[in-house]
Coordinates of C-alpha atoms and ligand atoms in Angstrom, one line a residue:
M1 CA -20.4 -23.4 9.7
D2 CA -20.8 -24.8 6.2
P3 CA -18.7 -27.7 4.9
L4 CA -16.3 -25.5 2.9
Q5 CA -15.6 -23.4 6.0
E6 CA -14.9 -26.5 8.0
R7 CA -12.5 -27.8 5.3
D8 CA -10.8 -24.4 5.1
L9 CA -10.2 -24.3 8.9
R10 CA -8.9 -27.8 8.9
H11 CA -5.8 -26.8 6.9
I12 CA -5.6 -23.1 6.1
W13 CA -3.7 -20.7 8.3
H14 CA -4.9 -17.3 7.1
P15 CA -2.7 -14.2 6.8
C16 CA -2.6 -11.6 9.4
S17 CA -5.2 -13.3 11.5
Q18 CA -5.7 -14.6 15.0
M19 CA -7.1 -17.9 13.9
K20 CA -9.1 -18.2 17.1
D21 CA -11.2 -15.3 15.9
Y22 CA -12.4 -17.6 13.1
E23 CA -14.4 -19.7 15.7
E24 CA -16.8 -16.8 15.8
L25 CA -16.3 -15.5 12.3
P26 CA -15.4 -18.3 10.0
P27 CA -13.8 -17.4 6.6
I28 CA -16.2 -16.1 3.9
V29 CA -15.8 -18.4 1.0
V30 CA -16.0 -16.3 -2.1
D31 CA -17.3 -18.0 -5.2
H32 CA -17.1 -15.3 -7.8
A33 CA -16.7 -11.5 -8.1
R34 CA -17.6 -8.8 -10.5
G35 CA -16.7 -5.1 -10.4
L36 CA -17.1 -3.8 -6.8
Y37 CA -18.9 -7.0 -5.6
L38 CA -17.9 -10.3 -4.1
Y39 CA -20.3 -13.2 -4.0
D40 CA -19.9 -16.0 -1.4
T41 CA -20.9 -19.6 -2.0
N42 CA -24.4 -18.9 -0.5
G43 CA -24.9 -16.1 -3.1
K44 CA -24.5 -13.4 -0.5
E45 CA -23.1 -10.1 -2.0
Y46 CA -20.4 -8.0 -0.4
I47 CA -19.2 -4.6 -1.4
D48 CA -15.4 -4.7 -1.6
I49 CA -14.8 -1.1 -0.5
I50 CA -11.2 -1.8 0.4
S51 CA -10.2 -3.2 -3.0
S52 CA -9.3 -6.5 -1.6
W53 CA -6.2 -5.3 0.4
W54 CA -5.8 -2.1 -1.7
C55 CA -4.9 -3.9 -4.9
N56 CA -8.0 -4.3 -7.0
L57 CA -7.9 -1.2 -9.2
L58 CA -10.5 -1.5 -11.9
G59 CA -13.0 -3.9 -10.4
H60 CA -13.0 -7.6 -10.1
C61 CA -13.1 -9.8 -13.2
N62 CA -12.6 -6.9 -15.6
P63 CA -13.4 -8.4 -19.0
E64 CA -10.4 -6.7 -20.7
I65 CA -7.9 -7.8 -18.2
N66 CA -9.3 -11.3 -18.2
E67 CA -8.9 -11.4 -22.0
A68 CA -5.3 -10.2 -21.8
I69 CA -4.4 -12.9 -19.4
K70 CA -6.2 -15.6 -21.3
A71 CA -4.5 -14.6 -24.5
Q72 CA -1.1 -14.7 -22.9
L73 CA -1.9 -18.0 -21.1
D74 CA -2.0 -19.9 -24.4
K75 CA 1.3 -18.5 -25.6
L76 CA 3.6 -18.5 -22.6
E77 CA 2.8 -18.9 -18.9
H78 CA 6.3 -18.4 -17.4
V79 CA 9.9 -18.5 -18.3
I80 CA 13.2 -18.0 -16.5
F81 CA 13.9 -14.3 -16.5
A82 CA 17.7 -14.4 -16.3
N83 CA 19.1 -14.1 -19.8
F84 CA 15.5 -14.7 -21.1
S85 CA 12.8 -12.3 -21.8
H86 CA 9.4 -11.9 -23.4
E87 CA 7.4 -9.2 -25.1
P88 CA 4.9 -8.5 -22.2
A89 CA 7.7 -7.6 -19.8
I90 CA 9.4 -5.4 -22.4
E91 CA 6.3 -3.6 -23.4
L92 CA 5.3 -3.1 -19.7
C93 CA 8.6 -1.5 -18.9
E94 CA 8.4 0.8 -21.9
R95 CA 5.0 1.9 -20.9
L96 CA 6.0 2.4 -17.3
A97 CA 9.1 4.3 -18.2
A98 CA 6.9 6.9 -19.8
I99 CA 4.8 7.5 -16.7
V100 CA 6.9 7.0 -13.7
P101 CA 8.5 10.0 -12.0
P102 CA 11.3 11.5 -14.2
G103 CA 14.8 9.9 -14.0
L104 CA 13.5 6.4 -13.2
S105 CA 14.3 4.0 -16.1
K106 CA 15.5 0.6 -14.9
F107 CA 13.1 -2.0 -13.7
N108 CA 14.0 -5.0 -11.5
F109 CA 11.1 -7.5 -11.0
A110 CA 9.9 -9.3 -7.9
D111 CA 6.6 -11.0 -7.1
N112 CA 5.4 -9.2 -4.0
G113 CA 5.8 -5.9 -2.4
S114 CA 7.9 -7.0 0.5
S115 CA 10.4 -8.5 -1.9
S116 CA 10.7 -5.4 -3.9
V117 CA 11.5 -3.5 -0.7
E118 CA 14.2 -6.1 0.1
S119 CA 15.6 -5.5 -3.3
A120 CA 15.5 -1.7 -2.9
L121 CA 17.4 -1.9 0.5
K122 CA 20.0 -4.3 -0.9
M123 CA 20.4 -2.2 -4.1
S124 CA 21.0 0.9 -2.1
F125 CA 23.6 -0.7 0.2
Q126 CA 25.4 -2.3 -2.7
Y127 CA 25.5 1.0 -4.6
H128 CA 27.2 2.7 -1.8
Y129 CA 29.5 -0.2 -1.2
Q130 CA 30.6 -0.2 -4.8
T131 CA 31.1 3.5 -5.0
G132 CA 33.5 3.7 -2.1
K133 CA 31.1 4.1 0.9
P134 CA 30.8 0.7 2.5
E135 CA 30.1 2.3 5.8
K136 CA 26.7 3.4 4.5
K137 CA 24.8 0.4 5.7
R138 CA 21.9 1.6 7.8
F139 CA 18.4 2.6 6.8
M140 CA 16.1 5.4 8.1
A141 CA 12.3 5.1 8.2
L142 CA 9.3 6.8 9.8
S143 CA 7.5 5.7 12.9
E144 CA 4.3 3.8 12.1
A145 CA 5.8 3.0 8.7
Y146 CA 4.8 -0.2 6.9
H147 CA 7.0 -1.7 4.2
G148 CA 6.1 -5.4 4.3
E149 CA 6.7 -8.5 6.3
T150 CA 10.0 -10.1 5.3
L151 CA 12.7 -9.4 7.8
G152 CA 14.4 -6.6 6.0
A153 CA 11.2 -4.9 5.1
L154 CA 9.8 -5.5 8.5
S155 CA 12.8 -3.9 10.1
T156 CA 12.0 -0.6 8.3
G157 CA 8.4 -0.8 9.5
G158 CA 7.5 1.0 12.7
T159 CA 4.2 -0.6 13.7
D160 CA 4.5 -2.8 16.9
I161 CA 1.7 -5.1 16.1
F162 CA 3.6 -6.5 13.1
S163 CA 7.2 -6.2 14.2
K164 CA 7.6 -6.1 18.0
I165 CA 7.9 -9.8 18.6
Y166 CA 10.6 -10.1 15.9
K167 CA 12.8 -7.3 17.2
P168 CA 15.7 -9.7 18.1
L169 CA 15.8 -10.7 14.4
L170 CA 15.6 -7.2 12.8
L171 CA 18.0 -4.7 11.4
D172 CA 18.8 -1.7 13.6
V173 CA 16.9 1.0 11.7
L174 CA 17.2 4.7 12.5
R175 CA 13.7 5.8 13.3
V176 CA 12.3 9.2 12.7
E177 CA 9.1 10.4 14.4
G178 CA 6.9 10.8 11.4
P179 CA 4.2 13.4 10.7
D180 CA 1.0 12.7 12.6
C181 CA -1.2 15.4 11.3
Y182 CA -4.3 14.5 13.3
R183 CA -2.5 14.6 16.6
C184 CA 0.2 17.1 15.6
S185 CA 2.8 17.5 18.3
Y186 CA 3.5 21.0 17.2
G187 CA -0.2 22.0 17.8
K188 CA -0.7 22.8 14.1
T189 CA -3.7 22.0 12.0
R190 CA -3.6 20.8 8.4
E191 CA -4.3 24.4 7.3
S192 CA -1.6 26.0 9.5
C193 CA 1.0 23.2 8.9
G194 CA 4.5 24.3 7.9
T195 CA 5.9 20.8 8.1
Q196 CA 8.0 21.9 11.0
C197 CA 8.1 18.3 12.1
F198 CA 10.5 17.6 9.3
E199 CA 13.2 19.0 11.6
K200 CA 13.2 15.6 13.4
A201 CA 14.2 13.9 10.1
E202 CA 16.7 16.6 9.4
A203 CA 18.4 16.2 12.7
L204 CA 18.7 12.4 12.5
M205 CA 20.0 12.7 8.9
E206 CA 22.6 15.2 9.9
K207 CA 23.8 13.1 12.7
H208 CA 23.8 9.7 10.9
A209 CA 24.4 10.6 7.2
G210 CA 27.8 8.9 7.1
E211 CA 26.3 5.5 8.0
T212 CA 23.0 5.8 6.2
A213 CA 22.4 4.2 2.8
A214 CA 18.7 5.2 2.3
F215 CA 15.6 6.7 3.8
I216 CA 12.5 4.7 2.9
V217 CA 9.1 6.3 3.1
E218 CA 5.5 5.7 2.1
P219 CA 4.7 8.9 0.1
L220 CA 1.9 11.0 1.4
V221 CA -0.1 8.2 3.0
Q222 CA 1.1 5.8 5.7
C223 CA -1.6 3.3 4.9
A224 CA -1.2 0.6 7.4
A225 CA -0.7 3.2 10.1
G226 CA -4.4 4.1 9.6
M227 CA -4.3 6.0 6.4
R228 CA -2.3 8.8 7.9
I229 CA -2.0 11.5 5.4
Y230 CA 0.8 14.1 5.4
P231 CA 1.6 17.1 3.2
A232 CA 3.6 16.9 -0.1
E233 CA 5.9 19.5 1.3
Y234 CA 7.3 16.9 3.7
L235 CA 8.3 14.8 0.8
Q236 CA 9.9 17.7 -0.9
K237 CA 11.9 18.5 2.2
L238 CA 12.9 14.9 2.4
R239 CA 14.1 14.8 -1.2
A240 CA 16.2 17.9 -0.7
A241 CA 17.7 16.6 2.5
C242 CA 18.5 13.2 1.0
D243 CA 20.4 15.0 -1.7
R244 CA 22.3 17.2 0.8
Y245 CA 23.3 14.2 2.9
G246 CA 24.1 11.7 0.1
I247 CA 21.2 9.4 1.2
H248 CA 19.1 7.5 -1.2
L249 CA 15.4 8.2 -1.2
I250 CA 13.4 5.0 -1.5
V251 CA 9.7 5.6 -2.1
D252 CA 7.4 2.8 -1.3
E253 CA 4.5 3.3 -3.7
I254 CA 3.2 -0.2 -3.3
A255 CA -0.1 1.0 -1.8
T256 CA -0.3 4.5 -3.2
G257 CA 0.7 3.9 -6.9
F258 CA -1.6 3.8 -9.9
G259 CA -4.0 6.6 -9.0
R260 CA -5.0 5.8 -5.4
T261 CA -4.1 9.3 -4.2
G262 CA -5.6 11.0 -7.2
K263 CA -2.3 11.2 -9.2
L264 CA -0.6 8.3 -10.9
F265 CA 2.0 8.2 -8.1
A266 CA 1.9 9.9 -4.8
C267 CA 5.3 11.4 -5.6
D268 CA 3.7 13.3 -8.4
H269 CA 1.8 15.5 -5.8
A270 CA 5.2 16.7 -4.6
G271 CA 6.9 16.8 -8.0
I272 CA 9.8 14.7 -6.8
S273 CA 11.6 11.7 -8.1
P274 CA 13.0 9.1 -5.7
D275 CA 16.3 7.2 -6.3
I276 CA 14.4 3.9 -6.0
M277 CA 10.7 3.3 -6.2
C278 CA 8.8 0.1 -5.2
I279 CA 5.5 -0.7 -7.0
S280 CA 3.2 -3.6 -6.6
K281 CA -0.5 -4.1 -5.5
S282 CA -2.4 -2.2 -8.2
L283 CA 0.3 -2.8 -10.8
T284 CA -1.6 -5.8 -12.2
G285 CA -5.0 -4.4 -11.2
G286 CA -4.9 -6.7 -8.2
Y287 CA -4.9 -9.8 -10.4
L288 CA -1.6 -11.4 -10.1
P289 CA 1.5 -11.1 -7.9
M290 CA 4.1 -8.8 -9.4
A291 CA 6.3 -6.0 -8.0
I292 CA 9.0 -3.9 -9.4
T293 CA 11.9 -2.0 -7.9
V294 CA 12.4 0.9 -10.3
T295 CA 15.6 2.9 -10.2
T296 CA 17.9 5.4 -12.0
E297 CA 20.7 4.9 -14.6
K298 CA 23.1 6.2 -12.0
I299 CA 22.4 3.4 -9.6
Y300 CA 22.2 0.8 -12.4
N301 CA 25.6 1.9 -13.7
A302 CA 27.3 1.3 -10.4
F303 CA 26.5 -2.5 -10.9
Y304 CA 27.5 -2.6 -14.6
A305 CA 31.0 -4.0 -15.0
D306 CA 33.0 -7.0 -16.1
Y307 CA 31.6 -10.1 -14.4
A308 CA 34.9 -10.8 -12.6
Q309 CA 34.6 -7.6 -10.7
G310 CA 31.7 -9.1 -8.8
R311 CA 29.5 -6.0 -9.0
A312 CA 26.3 -7.6 -10.3
F313 CA 23.0 -7.5 -8.4
M314 CA 22.7 -11.2 -7.6
H315 CA 19.1 -11.0 -6.5
S316 CA 16.3 -13.0 -8.0
H317 CA 12.9 -14.4 -7.5
T318 CA 11.6 -17.5 -9.4
Y319 CA 8.6 -15.7 -10.7
S320 CA 10.4 -12.4 -11.6
G321 CA 8.8 -10.8 -14.6
N322 CA 6.0 -13.4 -15.0
P323 CA 4.3 -13.0 -18.4
L324 CA 0.8 -13.5 -17.2
A325 CA 1.2 -10.7 -14.6
A326 CA 2.9 -8.5 -17.1
S327 CA 0.0 -8.9 -19.6
A328 CA -2.4 -8.0 -16.8
A329 CA -0.3 -4.9 -16.0
I330 CA -0.3 -3.8 -19.6
A331 CA -4.0 -4.2 -19.9
V332 CA -4.4 -2.0 -16.7
L333 CA -2.2 0.7 -18.2
K334 CA -4.1 0.7 -21.4
I335 CA -7.4 1.1 -19.6
L336 CA -6.1 3.8 -17.3
E337 CA -5.1 5.8 -20.3
R338 CA -7.9 5.1 -22.8
D339 CA -10.7 5.6 -20.3
R340 CA -9.1 8.6 -18.5
V341 CA -9.7 6.7 -15.3
L342 CA -7.9 9.2 -13.1
D343 CA -9.9 12.1 -14.4
R344 CA -13.1 10.4 -13.8
A345 CA -12.0 9.2 -10.4
A346 CA -11.2 12.8 -9.5
E347 CA -14.8 13.6 -9.8
T348 CA -16.1 10.6 -7.9
A349 CA -13.5 11.3 -5.2
V350 CA -15.1 14.7 -4.5
Y351 CA -18.5 13.1 -4.5
L352 CA -17.4 10.3 -2.1
H353 CA -15.8 12.6 0.4
G354 CA -18.8 15.0 0.3
E355 CA -21.2 12.1 1.0
L356 CA -19.2 10.8 3.9
A357 CA -18.7 14.3 5.3
K358 CA -22.5 14.9 5.2
V359 CA -23.1 11.9 7.3
F360 CA -20.2 11.8 9.6
A361 CA -18.7 15.3 10.0
D362 CA -20.5 15.8 13.3
H363 CA -20.6 12.3 14.6
P364 CA -19.4 12.3 18.2
H365 CA -17.1 9.4 17.6
V366 CA -15.6 10.4 14.3
G367 CA -12.4 12.4 15.1
E368 CA -11.4 13.1 11.5
I369 CA -12.3 12.1 8.0
R370 CA -9.0 12.4 6.2
H371 CA -8.9 11.9 2.5
I372 CA -6.8 11.9 -0.6
G373 CA -7.9 10.6 -4.0
L374 CA -10.6 8.0 -3.3
I375 CA -9.1 7.1 0.0
N376 CA -11.3 8.2 2.9
A377 CA -10.5 7.3 6.4
L378 CA -12.6 7.8 9.5
E379 CA -10.7 7.8 12.8
L380 CA -13.0 6.6 15.5
V381 CA -12.3 8.2 18.9
K382 CA -13.9 7.9 22.4
D383 CA -13.8 11.7 22.7
R384 CA -13.8 14.1 19.7
D385 CA -12.5 17.0 21.7
T386 CA -9.6 15.3 23.4
K387 CA -9.0 12.9 20.5
E388 CA -8.8 10.1 23.1
A389 CA -8.8 6.7 21.5
F390 CA -11.1 3.9 22.5
D391 CA -9.6 1.2 24.8
G392 CA -7.9 -1.1 22.3
A393 CA -9.2 -4.2 24.2
Q394 CA -12.7 -3.2 23.1
R395 CA -11.7 -3.8 19.5
T396 CA -14.2 -1.3 18.3
G397 CA -13.0 -1.4 14.7
Y398 CA -13.2 -5.1 14.6
Q399 CA -16.7 -5.2 16.1
I400 CA -17.8 -2.7 13.4
Y401 CA -16.1 -4.9 10.8
K402 CA -18.2 -7.9 11.9
A403 CA -21.4 -5.9 11.9
A404 CA -20.6 -4.5 8.4
L405 CA -20.0 -8.0 7.0
K406 CA -23.5 -9.1 8.2
E407 CA -24.8 -6.2 6.1
G408 CA -22.7 -7.0 3.1
L409 CA -19.9 -4.4 3.4
L410 CA -16.3 -5.4 3.5
L411 CA -14.5 -2.8 5.6
R412 CA -11.6 -4.4 7.4
P413 CA -10.5 -1.5 9.5
L414 CA -7.0 -0.7 10.7
E415 CA -7.6 -0.9 14.5
D416 CA -10.2 2.0 15.0
V417 CA -9.7 3.6 11.6
L418 CA -12.4 2.7 9.2
Y419 CA -11.7 3.5 5.6
F420 CA -12.9 3.4 2.0
N421 CA -10.2 2.6 -0.6
P422 CA -12.4 1.5 -3.5
P423 CA -11.5 0.6 -7.0
M424 CA -11.0 3.7 -9.3
T425 CA -14.0 2.7 -11.3
I426 CA -16.6 3.0 -8.5
T427 CA -19.7 4.9 -9.7
K428 CA -21.7 7.5 -7.9
S429 CA -24.6 5.1 -7.4
E430 CA -22.2 2.5 -6.0
I431 CA -21.0 5.2 -3.6
D432 CA -24.5 6.0 -2.6
R433 CA -25.2 2.4 -1.8
S434 CA -22.0 2.0 0.1
V435 CA -22.3 5.2 2.1
T436 CA -25.9 4.4 3.0
L437 CA -25.0 0.9 4.2
F438 CA -22.0 2.3 6.1
K439 CA -24.1 5.0 7.7
N440 CA -26.7 2.5 8.9
I441 CA -24.0 0.3 10.4
I442 CA -22.3 3.2 12.3
L443 CA -25.5 4.8 13.5
A444 CA -26.8 1.5 14.8
F445 CA -23.5 0.7 16.5
P446 CA -23.5 0.7 20.3
F447 CA -20.4 2.8 21.0
S448 CA -19.5 2.5 24.6
A449 CA -17.9 5.7 25.6
Ligands
PLP1 C1 1.2 -4.1 1.0 C2 2.4 -3.2 1.2 C3 3.7 -3.8 1.2 C4 4.0 -5.3 1.1 O1 3.5 -5.8 0.0 P1 3.2 -7.4 -0.1 O2 2.9 -7.7 -1.5 O3 2.1 -7.6 0.8 O4 4.5 -8.1 0.4 C5 4.8 -2.9 1.4 N1 4.6 -1.6 1.5 C6 3.4 -1.0 1.5 C7 3.3 0.4 1.6 C8 2.3 -1.8 1.4 O5 1.0 -1.3 1.4

């Protein structure tokens, strides 16, 4: 262990980590980064194929985003956002209003994804409360959902590793068995799918519509669940059912937004608009913490009244609408548009999937290579035919993660799901390098069946 690693471990409690693991794998101290690459303090290079937790959108230290932040820094670093404003936030909202799904036009800022989910849940409840339906105070969500770590957001999540221990503290959320297309309980394949599994959501909505404020969902990809990808038709059915039952549709685009799925927002694949949408992560290109809860005039208007009526949304975060983050976000939107980043990424996405399929399509331990946009996920299984998973205690994904780090590839799997979720700007030669490294790591890995 080098001195910086020792100093780190003396004080730092890293996120989402069993700190004891760091005895064997101490923290990698990053000195600088550029594009797809991270460089540690010893000069070792790492390919950041997971966009540093799915947020780095246009490469690290993009010169234009850097410039935008530096220019803003010398003008205004931060200001209270209640009753005060600034041009970067105004311009950002104007630009976003033109590209978010139709009908969304009001923007409420937070500084991280979980907080924007909290805001969405409170907003939905308060809307119903103030429009004569105070009994609508429960939320519906999918199994294996992930919406963040604060208690409200965690309540809507359905992944035991994050939430189980906190059950006594959590809201009583109505849970719908979500679409699991790799292990479809209706025996369908992706090709023969008719989203029959939506009947489970429909049944629960019919039964509990009267007490339900909103249904929150990750559109098309349940990322933390292992990049589980489900059809757009499911979202369309959900939108229609939410309308029928008077339930808000909250779409959590925190991970999927800004082109990750091949369209600007995953909702765009389904051609639907939610009542409330949460965005964060790639919003600032992965530079600075910012999140926005975006909603409709209709919801906004239910809060608009004389002060004495007490209908205001009394929700705030100190760093709401931070100007530095807003200037980064504007730079991101300019680059996306000017460089036609999504169009170019559509081509590289085809290439990336093709290269991964060439190497892994017949691998005995790769159950499926699911993909959308540049996201490609390999689900490792003990047995391809039965889809039986590896024993969790073996921590197969984690062992591969460690092996890959040695070789300079940052994978960070979700249990036994290994995935690429690279920046939109990854080039074909960078894909070649990454896939070759990845291939060598997997082919050398001693899978114990
Ligand atoms: C990352 C994420 C969140 C939480 O965002 P934080 O900024 O980490 O609080 C919520 N929902 C989804 C889908 C996410 O991927």
